[in-house]
Short mmCIF file of C-alpha atoms in Angstrom, two decimals:
data_model
loop_
_atom_site.label_atom_id
_atom_site.label_comp_id
_atom_site.label_asym_id
_atom_site.label_seq_id
_atom_site.Cartn_x
_atom_site.Cartn_y
_atom_site.Cartn_z
CA MET A 982 97.69 -91.37 59.31
CA GLY A 983 96.04 -93.48 61.99
CA TYR A 984 96.53 -92.76 65.68
CA ASN A 985 96.08 -94.63 68.94
CA ILE A 986 94.45 -92.32 71.48
CA LEU A 987 94.26 -88.91 69.81
CA THR A 988 90.84 -87.31 69.51
CA PRO A 989 89.63 -86.29 66.04
CA HIS A 990 90.59 -82.66 66.69
CA GLN A 991 94.01 -83.63 68.03
CA SER A 992 94.54 -85.84 64.99
CA GLN A 993 93.67 -82.97 62.64
CA VAL A 994 96.21 -80.73 64.36
CA VAL A 995 98.98 -83.33 64.35
CA ASP A 996 98.31 -84.13 60.69
CA ALA A 997 98.50 -80.45 59.77
CA ILE A 998 101.52 -79.31 61.75
CA GLN A 999 103.77 -82.20 60.83
CA GLN A 1000 103.60 -80.92 57.26
CA ARG A 1001 105.14 -77.60 58.36
CA ASP A 1002 108.93 -77.26 58.27
CA GLU A 1003 108.90 -74.84 61.21
CA ILE A 1004 107.58 -77.62 63.46
CA ILE A 1005 109.47 -80.65 62.19
CA GLN A 1006 112.79 -78.77 62.18
CA TRP A 1007 112.63 -77.06 65.55
CA TYR A 1008 110.09 -78.74 67.83
CA THR A 1009 109.73 -81.98 69.77
CA PHE A 1010 106.34 -83.48 70.68
CA THR A 1011 106.36 -84.30 74.39
CA GLY A 1012 104.23 -84.45 77.53
CA GLY A 1013 101.30 -86.64 78.48
CA THR A 1014 99.65 -86.80 75.07
CA ALA A 1015 102.90 -87.81 73.36
CA LEU A 1016 103.49 -90.38 76.10
CA SER A 1017 100.06 -91.95 75.71
CA GLU A 1018 99.88 -91.79 71.92
CA VAL A 1019 103.38 -93.02 71.12
CA TYR A 1020 104.39 -95.23 74.04
CA LEU A 1021 101.78 -96.39 76.55
CA GLN A 1022 98.25 -95.86 75.19
CA HIS A 1023 97.26 -95.75 78.85
CA ARG A 1024 95.01 -92.68 79.20
CA LEU A 1025 93.25 -89.84 77.47
CA SER A 1026 95.15 -86.56 77.39
CA GLU A 1027 93.95 -83.11 76.43
CA ASP A 1028 96.88 -80.85 75.52
CA LEU A 1029 99.49 -81.01 72.77
CA ASP A 1030 102.92 -79.97 74.05
CA PHE A 1031 105.88 -78.98 71.87
CA PHE A 1032 109.32 -78.05 73.19
CA THR A 1033 112.11 -76.26 71.38
CA GLN A 1034 115.68 -75.56 72.47
CA SER A 1035 115.56 -72.53 70.21
CA GLN A 1036 113.37 -69.44 70.46
CA VAL A 1037 109.66 -69.73 69.81
CA MET A 1038 109.04 -67.57 66.75
CA ASP A 1039 105.43 -66.92 67.59
CA HIS A 1040 104.75 -64.94 64.42
CA LYS A 1041 105.57 -68.14 62.53
CA ILE A 1042 103.30 -70.18 64.81
CA ASN A 1043 100.55 -67.60 64.29
CA ALA A 1044 100.96 -67.89 60.52
CA LEU A 1045 101.03 -71.69 60.69
CA ILE A 1046 97.80 -71.85 62.67
CA ASP A 1047 96.13 -69.32 60.38
CA GLU A 1048 97.21 -71.21 57.25
CA ALA A 1049 96.02 -74.54 58.63
CA LYS A 1050 92.59 -73.28 59.69
CA THR A 1051 90.73 -75.19 56.97
CA GLU A 1052 92.76 -78.37 57.53
CA ILE A 1053 92.26 -78.31 61.27
CA GLY A 1054 88.70 -77.04 61.14
CA TYR A 1055 88.75 -74.66 64.11
CA GLU A 1056 86.65 -71.48 64.24
CA SER A 1057 88.92 -69.20 66.26
CA TYR A 1058 91.80 -69.31 68.68
CA GLU A 1059 93.04 -67.58 71.80
CA LYS A 1060 96.69 -66.93 72.59
CA ARG A 1061 98.52 -66.33 75.85
CA VAL A 1062 102.23 -65.87 76.48
CA TYR A 1063 104.01 -66.49 79.75
CA SER A 1064 107.80 -66.46 80.11
CA GLY A 1065 108.77 -68.42 77.01
CA LEU A 1066 105.56 -70.47 76.95
CA TYR A 1067 103.21 -69.72 74.06
CA MET A 1068 99.74 -71.15 74.66
CA TYR A 1069 97.18 -71.40 71.88
CA THR A 1070 93.63 -72.59 72.50
CA LEU A 1071 91.79 -73.66 69.36
CA ILE A 1072 88.01 -73.30 69.57
CA PHE A 1073 85.85 -75.60 67.44
CA SER A 1074 82.24 -75.28 66.31
CA ASP A 1075 81.23 -78.29 68.43
CA GLY A 1076 82.37 -76.44 71.55
CA ASP A 1077 85.61 -78.36 71.99
CA ARG A 1078 88.71 -76.44 73.00
CA LEU A 1079 92.19 -77.78 72.30
CA LYS A 1080 95.30 -76.29 73.90
CA LEU A 1081 98.62 -76.25 72.06
CA ASP A 1082 101.71 -75.27 74.05
CA PHE A 1083 104.94 -74.18 72.36
CA ASN A 1084 107.61 -73.92 75.02
CA GLU A 1085 111.17 -72.61 74.99
CA TYR A 1086 112.99 -75.41 76.80
CA ASP A 1087 116.70 -74.99 77.47
CA PHE A 1088 117.36 -78.53 78.67
CA PRO A 1089 118.74 -80.96 76.05
CA PRO A 1090 117.37 -84.52 76.00
CA VAL A 1091 119.36 -87.26 77.70
CA GLU A 1092 118.36 -89.88 75.12
CA HIS A 1093 117.38 -89.96 71.47
CA GLY A 1094 113.64 -89.99 70.92
CA THR A 1095 111.49 -91.43 68.18
CA LYS A 1096 109.16 -90.22 65.44
CA LEU A 1097 105.41 -89.91 64.98
CA GLY A 1098 105.14 -89.46 61.25
CA LYS A 1099 107.50 -86.55 60.63
CA LEU A 1100 107.28 -85.23 64.19
CA SER A 1101 110.19 -85.70 66.58
CA VAL A 1102 109.00 -87.23 69.85
CA ASP A 1103 110.75 -87.13 73.23
CA SER A 1104 112.25 -90.39 74.46
CA LEU A 1105 110.37 -92.33 77.11
CA PHE A 1106 113.17 -91.66 79.60
CA ASP A 1107 113.13 -87.92 78.91
CA ILE A 1108 109.38 -87.81 79.48
CA ALA A 1109 109.91 -89.74 82.73
CA ILE A 1110 112.49 -87.19 83.88
CA ASN A 1111 110.16 -84.34 82.98
CA LYS A 1112 107.29 -86.02 84.83
CA LEU A 1113 109.38 -86.38 87.98
CA GLU A 1114 110.40 -82.74 87.68
CA ALA A 1115 106.69 -81.86 87.35
CA ILE A 1116 105.86 -83.90 90.46
CA LEU A 1117 108.51 -81.97 92.37
CA SER A 1118 107.22 -78.59 91.22
CA ARG A 1119 103.43 -78.92 90.96
CA SER A 1120 100.65 -81.21 92.14
CA LYS A 1121 98.84 -82.92 89.26
CA SER A 1122 97.52 -86.47 89.51
CA ARG A 1123 98.35 -87.14 85.87
CA ASP A 1124 102.07 -86.70 86.53
CA PHE A 1125 101.99 -89.31 89.30
CA VAL A 1126 99.96 -91.66 87.11
CA ASP A 1127 102.24 -91.24 84.11
CA LEU A 1128 105.49 -91.81 86.01
CA TYR A 1129 104.01 -94.82 87.82
CA MET A 1130 102.99 -96.38 84.51
CA MET A 1131 106.35 -95.60 82.88
CA LEU A 1132 108.75 -96.99 85.47
CA PRO A 1133 108.12 -100.70 84.76
CA VAL A 1134 108.43 -100.06 81.03
CA ILE A 1135 111.79 -98.30 81.26
CA GLY A 1136 112.94 -100.75 83.93
CA CYS A 1137 114.13 -98.39 86.64
CA ASP A 1138 113.04 -96.87 89.93
CA ILE A 1139 112.53 -93.31 91.11
CA ASP A 1140 116.11 -92.99 92.40
CA GLN A 1141 117.48 -93.83 88.96
CA VAL A 1142 115.23 -91.24 87.35
CA ARG A 1143 116.36 -88.73 89.99
CA MET A 1144 119.98 -89.30 88.99
CA ARG A 1145 119.21 -88.47 85.37
CA LEU A 1146 117.05 -85.55 86.47
CA ALA A 1147 120.18 -84.10 88.08
CA ASP A 1148 122.03 -84.57 84.78
CA LYS A 1149 119.32 -82.83 82.79
CA PHE A 1150 118.49 -79.97 85.12
CA SER A 1151 121.95 -79.53 86.71
CA GLY A 1152 121.05 -80.04 90.33
CA ILE A 1153 120.00 -82.63 92.90
CA ARG A 1154 116.70 -82.17 94.70
CA ASP A 1155 116.92 -82.37 98.47
CA ASP A 1156 115.60 -85.65 99.90
CA THR A 1157 113.26 -83.82 102.27
CA GLU A 1158 111.72 -81.94 99.35
CA VAL A 1159 111.29 -85.15 97.35
CA VAL A 1160 109.55 -86.89 100.26
CA ARG A 1161 107.22 -83.93 100.75
CA HIS A 1162 106.12 -83.95 97.12
CA LEU A 1163 105.79 -87.73 96.77
CA THR A 1164 103.43 -87.90 99.74
CA LYS A 1165 101.06 -85.48 97.97
CA VAL A 1166 99.86 -88.52 96.04
CA VAL A 1167 97.20 -89.01 98.74
CA ASP A 1168 95.65 -85.58 98.10
CA PHE A 1169 94.03 -86.19 94.71
CA SER A 1170 90.37 -86.82 94.02
CA ASP A 1171 90.42 -86.19 90.26
CA TYR A 1172 92.27 -88.56 87.94
CA PRO A 1173 92.69 -88.78 84.18
CA THR A 1174 90.46 -91.09 82.17
CA MET A 1175 92.37 -94.37 81.98
CA LEU A 1176 92.33 -96.67 78.96
CA VAL A 1177 94.01 -99.61 80.70
CA SER A 1178 93.54 -101.42 83.99
CA PHE A 1179 94.75 -99.17 86.79
CA ASP A 1180 94.89 -99.76 90.55
CA ARG A 1181 94.82 -96.33 92.17
CA GLN A 1182 95.56 -97.64 95.65
CA ALA A 1183 98.54 -99.62 94.38
CA MET A 1184 99.94 -96.42 92.89
CA ILE A 1185 99.42 -94.52 96.14
CA ASP A 1186 101.09 -97.31 98.11
CA PHE A 1187 104.02 -97.29 95.68
CA TYR A 1188 104.74 -93.58 96.12
CA LEU A 1189 104.33 -93.72 99.89
CA LYS A 1190 106.76 -96.64 100.00
CA GLU A 1191 109.25 -94.69 97.89
CA ALA A 1192 108.84 -91.65 100.14
CA LYS A 1193 109.42 -93.80 103.23
CA LYS A 1194 112.55 -95.33 101.70
CA ILE A 1195 113.98 -91.90 100.91
CA GLY A 1196 112.93 -90.59 104.32
CA GLU A 1197 114.80 -93.38 106.09
CA ARG A 1198 117.99 -92.25 104.37
CA ILE A 1199 117.56 -88.76 105.80
CA PHE A 1200 117.67 -90.00 109.39
CA ARG A 1201 120.45 -92.57 109.12
#
């Protein structure tokens, strides 16, 4: 099938795995690549992320990747495991490396998603919630970019996403913590490769304005 922003190697992987019952029954395609391919077509993205609310049966993933070697066209792969996250890096003859993450994810979606072929895909709102959670737990420019690009599409602001974040992850982040993380937007020098018009300074100003608004509530 045709894709929007996937690289040839990513396309080969998606074509192959959506023919496997283990994936289409138990996993959801999510993260930045799913966001850009299915919803926004706004940037290039490197990794393929798959979440499951069940247990990752890595022996089945191993077998799947081995069986699909000819279809995908990789030469070898590396595997790492970290606390329910199973990371596979496919290595191709042209030197490209493609990371596939299969993650045990205990948090049910707040909205129904969509489909990419036979693959289940996270809803736009669920990806937004996950991106805000990522902003509040790590510092990656792509998470700030993605959430900034999503908010006008889903028609809500950061506070509304925070409310649903509390629903999904069973807890409300402290305002002081939120302000601290939002202001990290000024720290980045590396940004993803954008496929649409993007005003970096406008994004920075947006997050600083949101941080100021939340900060003013702290001192009322």
